[in-house]
XYZ file of C-alpha atoms in Angstrom:
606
model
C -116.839 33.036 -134.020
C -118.689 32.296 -130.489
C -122.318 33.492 -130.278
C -120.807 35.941 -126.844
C -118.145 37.154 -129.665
C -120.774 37.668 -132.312
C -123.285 39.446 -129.878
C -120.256 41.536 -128.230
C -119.222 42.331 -132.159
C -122.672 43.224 -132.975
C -123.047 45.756 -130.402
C -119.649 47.441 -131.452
C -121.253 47.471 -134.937
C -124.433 48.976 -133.735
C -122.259 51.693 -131.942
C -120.282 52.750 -134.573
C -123.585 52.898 -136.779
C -124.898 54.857 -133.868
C -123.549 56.340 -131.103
C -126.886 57.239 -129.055
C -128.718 54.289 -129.854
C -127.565 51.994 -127.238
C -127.332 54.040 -124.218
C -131.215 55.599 -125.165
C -132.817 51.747 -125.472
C -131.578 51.487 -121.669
C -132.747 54.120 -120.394
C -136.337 52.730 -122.146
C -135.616 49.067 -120.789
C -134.986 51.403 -117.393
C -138.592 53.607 -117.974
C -140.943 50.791 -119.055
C -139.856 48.443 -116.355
C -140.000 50.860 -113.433
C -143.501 52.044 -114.926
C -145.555 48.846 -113.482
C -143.942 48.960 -109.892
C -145.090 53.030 -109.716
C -148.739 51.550 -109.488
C -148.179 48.541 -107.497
C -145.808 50.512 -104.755
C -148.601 53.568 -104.283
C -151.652 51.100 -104.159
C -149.974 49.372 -101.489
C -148.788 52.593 -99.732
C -152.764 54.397 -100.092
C -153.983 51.281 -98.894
C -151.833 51.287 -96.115
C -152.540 55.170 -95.524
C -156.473 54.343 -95.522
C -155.935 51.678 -93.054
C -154.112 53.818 -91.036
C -156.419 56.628 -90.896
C -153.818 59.085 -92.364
C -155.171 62.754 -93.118
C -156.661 63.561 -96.121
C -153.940 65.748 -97.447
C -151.653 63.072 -97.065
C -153.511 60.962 -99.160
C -154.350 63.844 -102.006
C -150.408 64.448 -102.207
C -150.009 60.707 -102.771
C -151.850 60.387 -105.378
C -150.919 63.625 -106.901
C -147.351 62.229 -106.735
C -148.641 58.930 -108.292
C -150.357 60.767 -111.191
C -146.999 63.107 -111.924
C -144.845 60.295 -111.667
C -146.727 58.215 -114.440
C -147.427 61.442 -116.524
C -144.009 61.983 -116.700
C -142.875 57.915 -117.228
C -145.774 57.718 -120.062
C -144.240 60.886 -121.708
C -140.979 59.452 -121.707
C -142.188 55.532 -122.707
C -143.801 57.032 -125.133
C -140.879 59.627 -126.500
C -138.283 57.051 -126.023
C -140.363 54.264 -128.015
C -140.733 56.598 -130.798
C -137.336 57.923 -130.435
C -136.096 54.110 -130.462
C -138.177 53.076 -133.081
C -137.138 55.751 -135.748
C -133.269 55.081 -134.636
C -133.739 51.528 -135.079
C -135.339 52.073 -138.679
C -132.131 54.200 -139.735
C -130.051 51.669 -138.554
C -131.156 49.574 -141.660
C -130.435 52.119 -143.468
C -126.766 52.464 -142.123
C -126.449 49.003 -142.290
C -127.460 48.705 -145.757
C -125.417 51.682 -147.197
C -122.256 49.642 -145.143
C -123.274 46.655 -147.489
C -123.797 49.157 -150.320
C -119.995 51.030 -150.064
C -118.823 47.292 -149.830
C -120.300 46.473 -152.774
C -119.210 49.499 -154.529
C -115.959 49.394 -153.756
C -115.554 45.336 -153.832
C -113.540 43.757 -157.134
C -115.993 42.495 -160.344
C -114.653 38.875 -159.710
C -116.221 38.868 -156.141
C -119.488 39.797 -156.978
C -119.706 37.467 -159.613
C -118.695 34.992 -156.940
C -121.847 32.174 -156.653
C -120.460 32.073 -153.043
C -120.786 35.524 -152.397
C -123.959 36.197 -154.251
C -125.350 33.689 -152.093
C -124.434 35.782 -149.054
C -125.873 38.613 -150.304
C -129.208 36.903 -151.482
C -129.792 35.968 -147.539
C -129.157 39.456 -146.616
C -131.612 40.958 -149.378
C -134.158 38.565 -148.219
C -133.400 38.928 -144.095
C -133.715 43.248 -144.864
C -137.634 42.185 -145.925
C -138.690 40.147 -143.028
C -138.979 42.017 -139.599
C -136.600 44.693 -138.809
C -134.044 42.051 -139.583
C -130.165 41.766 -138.252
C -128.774 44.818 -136.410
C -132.608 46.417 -135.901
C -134.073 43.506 -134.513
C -131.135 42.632 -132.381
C -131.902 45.887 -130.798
C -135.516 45.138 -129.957
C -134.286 41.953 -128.827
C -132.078 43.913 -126.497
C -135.011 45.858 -125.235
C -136.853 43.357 -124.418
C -134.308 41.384 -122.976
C -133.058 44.029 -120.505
C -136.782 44.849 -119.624
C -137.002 41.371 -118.476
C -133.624 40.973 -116.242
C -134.595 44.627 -115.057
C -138.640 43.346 -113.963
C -137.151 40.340 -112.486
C -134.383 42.096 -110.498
C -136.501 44.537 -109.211
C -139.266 41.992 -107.855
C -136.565 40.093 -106.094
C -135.622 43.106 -104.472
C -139.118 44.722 -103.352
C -139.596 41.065 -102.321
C -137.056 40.361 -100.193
C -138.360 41.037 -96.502
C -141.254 38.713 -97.707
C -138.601 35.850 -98.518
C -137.296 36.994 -95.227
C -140.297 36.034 -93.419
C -140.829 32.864 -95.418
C -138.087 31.270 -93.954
C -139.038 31.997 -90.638
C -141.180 28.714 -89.336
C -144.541 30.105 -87.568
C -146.345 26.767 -86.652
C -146.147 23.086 -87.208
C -148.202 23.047 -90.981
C -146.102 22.859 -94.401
C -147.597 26.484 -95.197
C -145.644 27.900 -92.103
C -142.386 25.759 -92.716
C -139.806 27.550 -95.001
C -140.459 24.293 -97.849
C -143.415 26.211 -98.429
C -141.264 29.079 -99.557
C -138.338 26.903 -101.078
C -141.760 25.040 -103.207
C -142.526 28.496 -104.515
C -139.428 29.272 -105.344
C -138.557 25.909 -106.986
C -141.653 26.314 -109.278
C -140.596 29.572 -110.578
C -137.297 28.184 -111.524
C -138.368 25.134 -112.954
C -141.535 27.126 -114.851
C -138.240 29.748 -116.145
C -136.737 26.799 -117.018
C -139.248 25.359 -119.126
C -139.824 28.535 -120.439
C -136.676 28.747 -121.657
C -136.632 25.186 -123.262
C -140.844 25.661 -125.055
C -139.661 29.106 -126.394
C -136.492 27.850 -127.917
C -137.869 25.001 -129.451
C -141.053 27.287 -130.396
C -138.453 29.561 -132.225
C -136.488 26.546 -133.814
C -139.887 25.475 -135.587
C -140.852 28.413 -136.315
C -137.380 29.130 -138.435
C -137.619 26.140 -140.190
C -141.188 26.092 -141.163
C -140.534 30.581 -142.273
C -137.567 28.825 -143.952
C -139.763 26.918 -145.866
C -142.833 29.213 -146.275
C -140.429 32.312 -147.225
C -139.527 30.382 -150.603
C -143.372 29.989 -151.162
C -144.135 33.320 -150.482
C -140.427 34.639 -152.895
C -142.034 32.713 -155.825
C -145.636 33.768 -155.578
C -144.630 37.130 -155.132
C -142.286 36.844 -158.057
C -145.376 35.729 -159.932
C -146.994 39.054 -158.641
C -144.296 40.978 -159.744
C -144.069 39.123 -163.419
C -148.315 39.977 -164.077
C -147.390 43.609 -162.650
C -144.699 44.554 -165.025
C -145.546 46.439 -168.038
C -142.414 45.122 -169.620
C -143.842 41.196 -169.540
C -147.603 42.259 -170.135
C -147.685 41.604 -173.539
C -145.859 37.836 -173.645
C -148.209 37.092 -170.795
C -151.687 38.538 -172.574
C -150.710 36.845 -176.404
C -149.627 33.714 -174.864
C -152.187 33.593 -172.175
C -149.533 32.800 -169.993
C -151.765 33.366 -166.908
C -152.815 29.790 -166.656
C -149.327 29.026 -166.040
C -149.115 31.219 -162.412
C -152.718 30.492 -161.740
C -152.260 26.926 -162.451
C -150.715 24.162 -160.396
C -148.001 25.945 -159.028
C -150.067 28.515 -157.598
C -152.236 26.043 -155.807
C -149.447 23.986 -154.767
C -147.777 27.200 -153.397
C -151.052 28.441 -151.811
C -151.595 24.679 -150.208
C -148.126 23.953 -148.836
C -148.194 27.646 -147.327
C -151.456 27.215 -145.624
C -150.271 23.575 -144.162
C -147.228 25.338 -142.790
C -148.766 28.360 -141.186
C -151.460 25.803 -139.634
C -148.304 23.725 -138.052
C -146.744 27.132 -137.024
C -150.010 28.251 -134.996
C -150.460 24.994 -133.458
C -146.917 24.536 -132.435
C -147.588 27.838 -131.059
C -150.843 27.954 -129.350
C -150.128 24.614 -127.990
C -147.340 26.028 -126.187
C -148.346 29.129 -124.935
C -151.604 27.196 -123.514
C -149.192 25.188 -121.444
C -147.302 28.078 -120.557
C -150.175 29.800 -119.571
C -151.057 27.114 -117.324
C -148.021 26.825 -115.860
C -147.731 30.393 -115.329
C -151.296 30.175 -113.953
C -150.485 26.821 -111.210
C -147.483 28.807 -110.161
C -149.613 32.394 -109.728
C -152.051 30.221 -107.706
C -148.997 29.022 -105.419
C -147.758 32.628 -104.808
C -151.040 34.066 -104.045
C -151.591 31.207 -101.729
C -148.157 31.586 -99.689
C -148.507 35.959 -99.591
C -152.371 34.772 -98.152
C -151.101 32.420 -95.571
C -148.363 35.279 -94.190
C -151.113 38.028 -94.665
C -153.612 35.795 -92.514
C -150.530 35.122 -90.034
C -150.475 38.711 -89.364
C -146.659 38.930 -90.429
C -147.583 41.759 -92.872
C -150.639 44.602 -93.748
C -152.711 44.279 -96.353
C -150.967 47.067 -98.141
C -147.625 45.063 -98.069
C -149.476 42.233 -99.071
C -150.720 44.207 -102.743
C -147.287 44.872 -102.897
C -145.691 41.104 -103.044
C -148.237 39.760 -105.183
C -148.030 42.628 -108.130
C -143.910 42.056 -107.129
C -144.321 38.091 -107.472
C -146.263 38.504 -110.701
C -143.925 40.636 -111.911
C -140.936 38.215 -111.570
C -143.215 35.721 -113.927
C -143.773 38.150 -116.914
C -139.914 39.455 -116.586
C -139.389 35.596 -116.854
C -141.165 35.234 -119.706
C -139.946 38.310 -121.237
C -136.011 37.999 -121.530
C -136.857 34.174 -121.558
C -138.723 34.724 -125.397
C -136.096 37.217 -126.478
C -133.349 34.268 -125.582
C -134.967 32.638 -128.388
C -134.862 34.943 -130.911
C -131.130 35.224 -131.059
C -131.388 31.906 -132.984
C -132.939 33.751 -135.624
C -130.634 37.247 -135.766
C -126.943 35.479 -135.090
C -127.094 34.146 -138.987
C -127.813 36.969 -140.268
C -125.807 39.065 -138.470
C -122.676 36.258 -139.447
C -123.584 36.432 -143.174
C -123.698 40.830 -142.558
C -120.158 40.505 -141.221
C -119.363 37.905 -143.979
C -120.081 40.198 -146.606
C -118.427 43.355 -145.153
C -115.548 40.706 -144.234
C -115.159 39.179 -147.732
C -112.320 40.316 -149.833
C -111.218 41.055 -152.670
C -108.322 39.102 -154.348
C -106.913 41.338 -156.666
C -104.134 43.853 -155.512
C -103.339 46.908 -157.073
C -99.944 48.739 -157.616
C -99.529 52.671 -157.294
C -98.043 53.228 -160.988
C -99.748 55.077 -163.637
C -99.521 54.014 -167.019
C -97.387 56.801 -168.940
C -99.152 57.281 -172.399
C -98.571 60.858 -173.225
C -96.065 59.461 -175.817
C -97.713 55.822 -177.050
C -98.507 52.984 -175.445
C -98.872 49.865 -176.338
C -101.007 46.415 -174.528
C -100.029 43.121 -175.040
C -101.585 39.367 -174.355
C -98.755 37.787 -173.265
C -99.646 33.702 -173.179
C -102.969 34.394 -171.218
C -105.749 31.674 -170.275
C -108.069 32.310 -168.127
C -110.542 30.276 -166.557
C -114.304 31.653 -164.442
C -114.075 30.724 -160.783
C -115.420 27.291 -160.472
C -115.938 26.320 -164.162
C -113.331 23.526 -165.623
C -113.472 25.292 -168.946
C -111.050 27.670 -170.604
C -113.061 31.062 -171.483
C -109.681 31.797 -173.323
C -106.525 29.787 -174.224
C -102.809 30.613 -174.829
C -103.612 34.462 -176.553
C -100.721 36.358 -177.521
C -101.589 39.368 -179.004
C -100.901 43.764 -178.683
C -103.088 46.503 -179.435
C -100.811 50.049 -180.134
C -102.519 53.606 -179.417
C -104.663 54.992 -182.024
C -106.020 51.357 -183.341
C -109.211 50.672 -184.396
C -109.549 46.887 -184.263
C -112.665 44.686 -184.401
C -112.863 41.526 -182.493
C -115.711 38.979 -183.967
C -116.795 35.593 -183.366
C -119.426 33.244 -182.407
C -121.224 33.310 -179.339
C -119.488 31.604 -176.545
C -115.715 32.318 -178.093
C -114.480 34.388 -175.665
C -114.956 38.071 -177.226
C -116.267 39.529 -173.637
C -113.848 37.724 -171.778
C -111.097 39.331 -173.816
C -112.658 42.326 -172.631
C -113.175 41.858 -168.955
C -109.465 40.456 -168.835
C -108.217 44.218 -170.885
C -110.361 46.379 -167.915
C -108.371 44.688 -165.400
C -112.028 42.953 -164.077
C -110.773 39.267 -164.369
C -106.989 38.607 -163.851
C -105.542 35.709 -165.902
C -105.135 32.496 -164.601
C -101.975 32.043 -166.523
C -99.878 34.245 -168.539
C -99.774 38.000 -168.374
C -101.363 41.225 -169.866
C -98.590 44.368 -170.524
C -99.068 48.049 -171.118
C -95.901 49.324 -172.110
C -94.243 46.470 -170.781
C -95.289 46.631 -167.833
C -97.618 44.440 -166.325
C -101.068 45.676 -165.468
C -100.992 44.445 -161.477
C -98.557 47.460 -160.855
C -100.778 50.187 -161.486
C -103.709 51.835 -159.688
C -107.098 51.130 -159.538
C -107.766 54.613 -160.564
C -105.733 54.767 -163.456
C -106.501 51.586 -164.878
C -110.726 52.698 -164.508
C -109.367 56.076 -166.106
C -107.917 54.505 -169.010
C -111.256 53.262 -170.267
C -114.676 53.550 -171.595
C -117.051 50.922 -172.151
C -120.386 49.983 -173.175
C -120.516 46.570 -172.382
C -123.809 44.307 -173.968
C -125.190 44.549 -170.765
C -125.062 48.022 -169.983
C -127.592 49.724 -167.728
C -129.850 52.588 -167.590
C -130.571 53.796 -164.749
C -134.131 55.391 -163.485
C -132.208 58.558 -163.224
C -132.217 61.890 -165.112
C -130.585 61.854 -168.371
C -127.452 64.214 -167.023
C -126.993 61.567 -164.388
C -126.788 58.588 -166.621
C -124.580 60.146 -169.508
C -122.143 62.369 -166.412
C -122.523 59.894 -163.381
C -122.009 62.791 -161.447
C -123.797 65.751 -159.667
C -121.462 68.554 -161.512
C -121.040 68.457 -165.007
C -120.015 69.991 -168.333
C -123.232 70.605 -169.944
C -122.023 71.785 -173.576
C -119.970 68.536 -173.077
C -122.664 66.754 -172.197
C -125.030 68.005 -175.539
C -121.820 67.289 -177.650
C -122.138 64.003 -175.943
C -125.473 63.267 -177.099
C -125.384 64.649 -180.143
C -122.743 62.320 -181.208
C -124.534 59.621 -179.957
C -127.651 60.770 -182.027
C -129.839 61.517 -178.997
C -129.540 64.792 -178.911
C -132.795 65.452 -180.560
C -134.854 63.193 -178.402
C -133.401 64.630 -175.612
C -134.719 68.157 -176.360
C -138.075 66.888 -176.584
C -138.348 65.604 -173.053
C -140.076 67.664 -170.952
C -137.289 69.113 -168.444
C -134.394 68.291 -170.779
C -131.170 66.720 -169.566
C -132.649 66.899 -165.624
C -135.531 64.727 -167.451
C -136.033 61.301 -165.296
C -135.947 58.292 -166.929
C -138.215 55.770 -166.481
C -141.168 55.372 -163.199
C -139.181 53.889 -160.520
C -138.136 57.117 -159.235
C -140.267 59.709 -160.791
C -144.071 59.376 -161.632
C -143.279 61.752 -164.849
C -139.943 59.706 -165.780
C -139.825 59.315 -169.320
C -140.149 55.845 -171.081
C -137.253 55.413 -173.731
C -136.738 52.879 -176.072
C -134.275 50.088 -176.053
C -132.244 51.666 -178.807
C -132.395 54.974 -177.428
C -131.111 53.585 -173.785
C -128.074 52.174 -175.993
C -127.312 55.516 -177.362
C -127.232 57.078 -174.121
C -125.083 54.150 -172.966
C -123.108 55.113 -176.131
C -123.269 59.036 -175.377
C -122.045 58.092 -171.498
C -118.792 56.131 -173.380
C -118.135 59.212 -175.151
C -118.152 62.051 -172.062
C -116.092 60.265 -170.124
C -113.096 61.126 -172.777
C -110.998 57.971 -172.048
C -107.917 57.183 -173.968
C -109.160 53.599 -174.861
C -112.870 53.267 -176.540
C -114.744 49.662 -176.003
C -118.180 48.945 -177.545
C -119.265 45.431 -176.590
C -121.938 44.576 -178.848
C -123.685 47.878 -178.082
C -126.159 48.256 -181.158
C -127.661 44.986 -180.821
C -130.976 46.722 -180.261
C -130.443 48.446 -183.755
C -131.349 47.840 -187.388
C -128.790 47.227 -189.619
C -128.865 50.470 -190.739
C -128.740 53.017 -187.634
C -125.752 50.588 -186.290
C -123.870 51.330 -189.583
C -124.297 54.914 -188.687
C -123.487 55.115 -185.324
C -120.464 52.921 -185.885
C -119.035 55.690 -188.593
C -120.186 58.536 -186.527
C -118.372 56.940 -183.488
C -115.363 56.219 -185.610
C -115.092 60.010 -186.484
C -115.317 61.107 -183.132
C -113.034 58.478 -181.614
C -110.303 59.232 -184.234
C -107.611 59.926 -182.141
C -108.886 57.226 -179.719
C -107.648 53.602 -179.578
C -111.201 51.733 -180.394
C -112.454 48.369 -179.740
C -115.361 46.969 -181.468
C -117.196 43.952 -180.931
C -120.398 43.070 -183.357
C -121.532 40.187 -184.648
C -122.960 42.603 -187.586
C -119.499 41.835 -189.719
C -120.073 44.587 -191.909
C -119.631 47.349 -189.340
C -115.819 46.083 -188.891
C -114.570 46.114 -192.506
C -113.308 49.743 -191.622
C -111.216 48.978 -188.610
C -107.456 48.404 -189.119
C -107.180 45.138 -187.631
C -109.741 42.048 -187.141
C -109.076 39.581 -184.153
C -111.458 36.178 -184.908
C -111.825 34.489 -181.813
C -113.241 30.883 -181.907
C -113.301 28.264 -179.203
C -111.907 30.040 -176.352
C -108.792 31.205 -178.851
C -107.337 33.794 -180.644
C -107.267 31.958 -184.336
C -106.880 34.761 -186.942
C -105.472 38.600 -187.312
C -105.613 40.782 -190.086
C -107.735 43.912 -192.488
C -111.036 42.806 -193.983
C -109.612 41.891 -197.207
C -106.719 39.508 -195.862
C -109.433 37.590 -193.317
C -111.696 37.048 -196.930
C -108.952 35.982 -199.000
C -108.035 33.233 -196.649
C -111.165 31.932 -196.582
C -111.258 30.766 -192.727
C -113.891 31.367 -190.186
C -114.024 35.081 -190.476
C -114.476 34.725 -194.302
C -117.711 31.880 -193.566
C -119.362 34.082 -191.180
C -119.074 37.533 -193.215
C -120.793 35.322 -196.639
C -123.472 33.462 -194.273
C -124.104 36.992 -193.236
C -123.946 38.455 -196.245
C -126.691 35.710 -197.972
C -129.444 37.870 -196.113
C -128.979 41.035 -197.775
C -128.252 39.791 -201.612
């Protein structure tokens, strides 16, 4: 996409973001460039007056004017800035819940893409510096249109003196018009190098941020590691303090101060010899308005008014010139915004719903599947079916495939070959909705939220609340729950709430467990959800889950063998495959993998 495309896109995102915002930051690029010519117009026209002799009363209601006029344009600067400011602030926030519904709404496989997580690491990371992408664009805008606006109105109040330049009063080169053409050349060639020193100013300066900003993300990771309760006691037995206030540190703090020195230098060096510049060129037009004043072609009160006009025309130069500049730093992020919102998901969706009033019944049909961009199988050739009302187990090391099985049954992967049936139909033809509805999980990785307890075990604002107690007290958290101090509506956590409760990692799994059980699916999957049990508690939960699931088709996954040996059926997965099916006492009696992990597990409790 061209950067006129992207900037033309951007505004049509900024405008369907928000439909004022646009139209209000002219009329501020309109208010705060017309404030400066107020002044320089009525000093001109009250010197004049004074000259002149004019009445007294004709001066007073000048300058009353003058005063009323800026009252009113500071009110107004100083509304619209405000106004402006807060708009642009919300805009982040509109931009980010975009990204957020996006993200939401996008398919498991895409934002586990490395690709796409890269995309959205930028974004995370453009949202803390400045105003960043959309917000920043519309400063830039500002600024930009204040400058065209300063410039185009100093041409314009300037234009009889131009007139009058070109006019040749005497035989010198200050009465020839190449005076006047000299002048005007300068400007130009001083915009011009304007335009060249700010760009290149900006180009260093986003290389050498570049480079700083991953300094500054890893010592403020280091920050964040020493602030967090959760790491304080690693860090205090192993005196791991050394390590963040050791070399790295140093080297951080060293190569940070070394680039922040090159970025003022770069900096001051060019703004000196802008200044200069700006400065030879001032001296120029002061010079020319001085030889017409002293020619008589003009009054001393037209004279105020071309120089503050001339001057003008340099800071408007300056102005849209630097915001040129920073488009070089908002276009990328403003591709990789549009990226993200752009990306898409590859898996499609039918509009059937699974029929399983009466049965129903999911098969492996010959599936492999592969993760994007690795060469290895995660699972090879399985063929197997799970009916309605099964309890079945599914063991095996780490690394042979268990979760994958998993992600592959919730519809989150799709296989790379082969396909997965319910009822003989394959799972591509139904809904989004009615695939999500047909199960609940607690994956390994599950997550508590810094919510209240309602909203973690309901995810929603209305709920059933003698379901949600019946809930909890299958999940054995009932009790706990009734101690905390508002109950259900209790936070959990500090994040959110300065009284947010503190829970335990096996009490966040029963909640994760009590969440499973609310949302009443037909198909029950616990992915290695006691791990933060003893051997004991996950013995209970697992028969107190299997009584309340009995009706349920349920899907265990433990490495704790013993809490299978009541399921019906026991799938032992082992190098990316499906190697072994059958009860507890079939799997020991053929003495295969399943029957060496349940004795090398069983050694530590004889």
């Amino acid at each position: 996409m061209s950067k006129a495309k992207l900037i033309k896109r951007m505004y049509g995102e900024v405008h369907s973001l928000d439909s004022h915002i646009i139209f209000t930051t002219a009329v501020q690029a309109v208010t705060d460039s017309v404030k400066p010519f107020v002044n320089i117009y009525f000093s001109a026209r009250l010197i004049t007056l004074l000259i002149q002799n004019a009445g007294s009363k004709q001066i007073i209601t000048n300058i009353a004017l003058v005063l009323v006029i800026n009252l009113i344009l500071f009110f107004l600067a100083s509304f619209l800035n405000n106004y402006n400011e807060n708009r642009r602030m919300m805009l982040l926030d509109l931009e980010n819940k975009k990204v957020a519904e996006k993200l939401y709404n996008a398919d498991y496989a895409l934002l586990n893409d490395s690709d796409f997580k890269e995309l959205l690491h930028r974004h995370e990371e453009a949202g803390k510096s400045r105003w960043a992408r959309l917000p920043y664009f519309m400063w830039t805008t500002l600024q930009f249109t204040r400058g065209v606006l300063t410039t185009v109105i100093s041409f314009i109040i300037i234009i009889p003196l131009l007139k009058v330049g070109f006019v040749k009063t005497g035989d010198s080169f200050f009465e020839s018009p190449l005076f006047l053409i000299t002048i005007v050349s300068a400007i130009a060639v001083m915009a011009a190098v304007i335009l060249i020193v700010t760009s290149k100013i900006n180009k260093s300066y986003l290389e050498a941020n570049e480079k700083y900003a991953e300094l500054d993300r890893i010592f403020y990771s280091f920050i964040d590691i020493l602030g967090d309760y959760k790491t304080g006691k690693e860090i205090r037995l192993y005196k791991e303090q050394k390590i963040i206030d050791g070399t790295a540190t140093k080297k951080i703090l060293t190569d940070g101060e070394i680039t922040l020195r090159k970025i003022s230098m770069k900096t001051a060096k060019s703004s000196s010899f802008i200044a200069v510049l700006g400065a030879l060129v001032g001296f120029g037009v002061y010079l020319f308005i001085g030889v017409k004043g002293l020619l008589g072609l003009f009054d001393i009160g037209a004279l105020v008014l071309y120089c503050g006009s001339f001057m003008q025309i340099i800071n408007g130069i300056m102005m849209f010139a630097n915001t040129l500049g920073k488009l070089r730093e908002i276009l990328p992020l403003a591709r990789d915004y549009f990226k993200i919102l752009e990306a898409e998901s590859t898996a499609v969706y039918g509009s059937r719903e699974p029929d399983i009033k009466n049965g129903f019944e999911i098969e492996f049909k010959n599936v492999s599947f592969k993760y994007p961009k690795s060469e290895e199988y995660a699972l090879r050739n399985i063929n197997f079916k799970i009916k309605r009302g099964e309890k079945l187990a599914v063991v095996g090391r780490n690394g042979s495939g268990k979760t994958t099985f998993i992600k592959l049954l919730c519809r989150l992967y799709d296989p790379d070959e082969g396909e997965i049936l319910i009822n003989d139909t394959n799972i591509k033809e139904y809904s989004r909705e009615s695939l999500n509805a047909l199960y609940s999980v607690v994956f390994q990785d599950y997550k508590i939220f810094s919510l209240t307890v309602a909203d973690n075990v309901c995810a929603s604002a209305e709920y059933d609340r003698e379901k949600l107690y019946s809930s909890l007290e299958k999940a054995n958290i009932k009790a706990r729950t009734e101690t905390m101090p508002h109950k259900e509506n209790t936070y959990l956590y500090k994040d959110l709430e300065k009284s947010g409760v503190e829970i335990s990692g096996g009490e966040a799994q029963k909640l994760a467990l009590a969440r499973a059980l609310y949302k009443d699916s037909p198909i029950v999957i616990l992915d290695e959800p006691t791990a933060a049990l003893d051997p004991i508690a996950e013995n209970e939960i697992y028969s107190r889950f299997n009584s309340f699931v009995e009706n349920k088709t349920a899907i265990y996954i433990s490495h704790r063998l013993s809490s299978c040996a009541f399921c019906d059926r026991i799938a032992v997965f082992d190098n990316s495959r499906l190697i072994d099916v059958g009860t507890h006492g079939e799997l020991l009696a053929k003495d295969g993998v399943y029957a060496k992990l349940w004795n090398a597990q069983a050694a530590y409790y004889l």
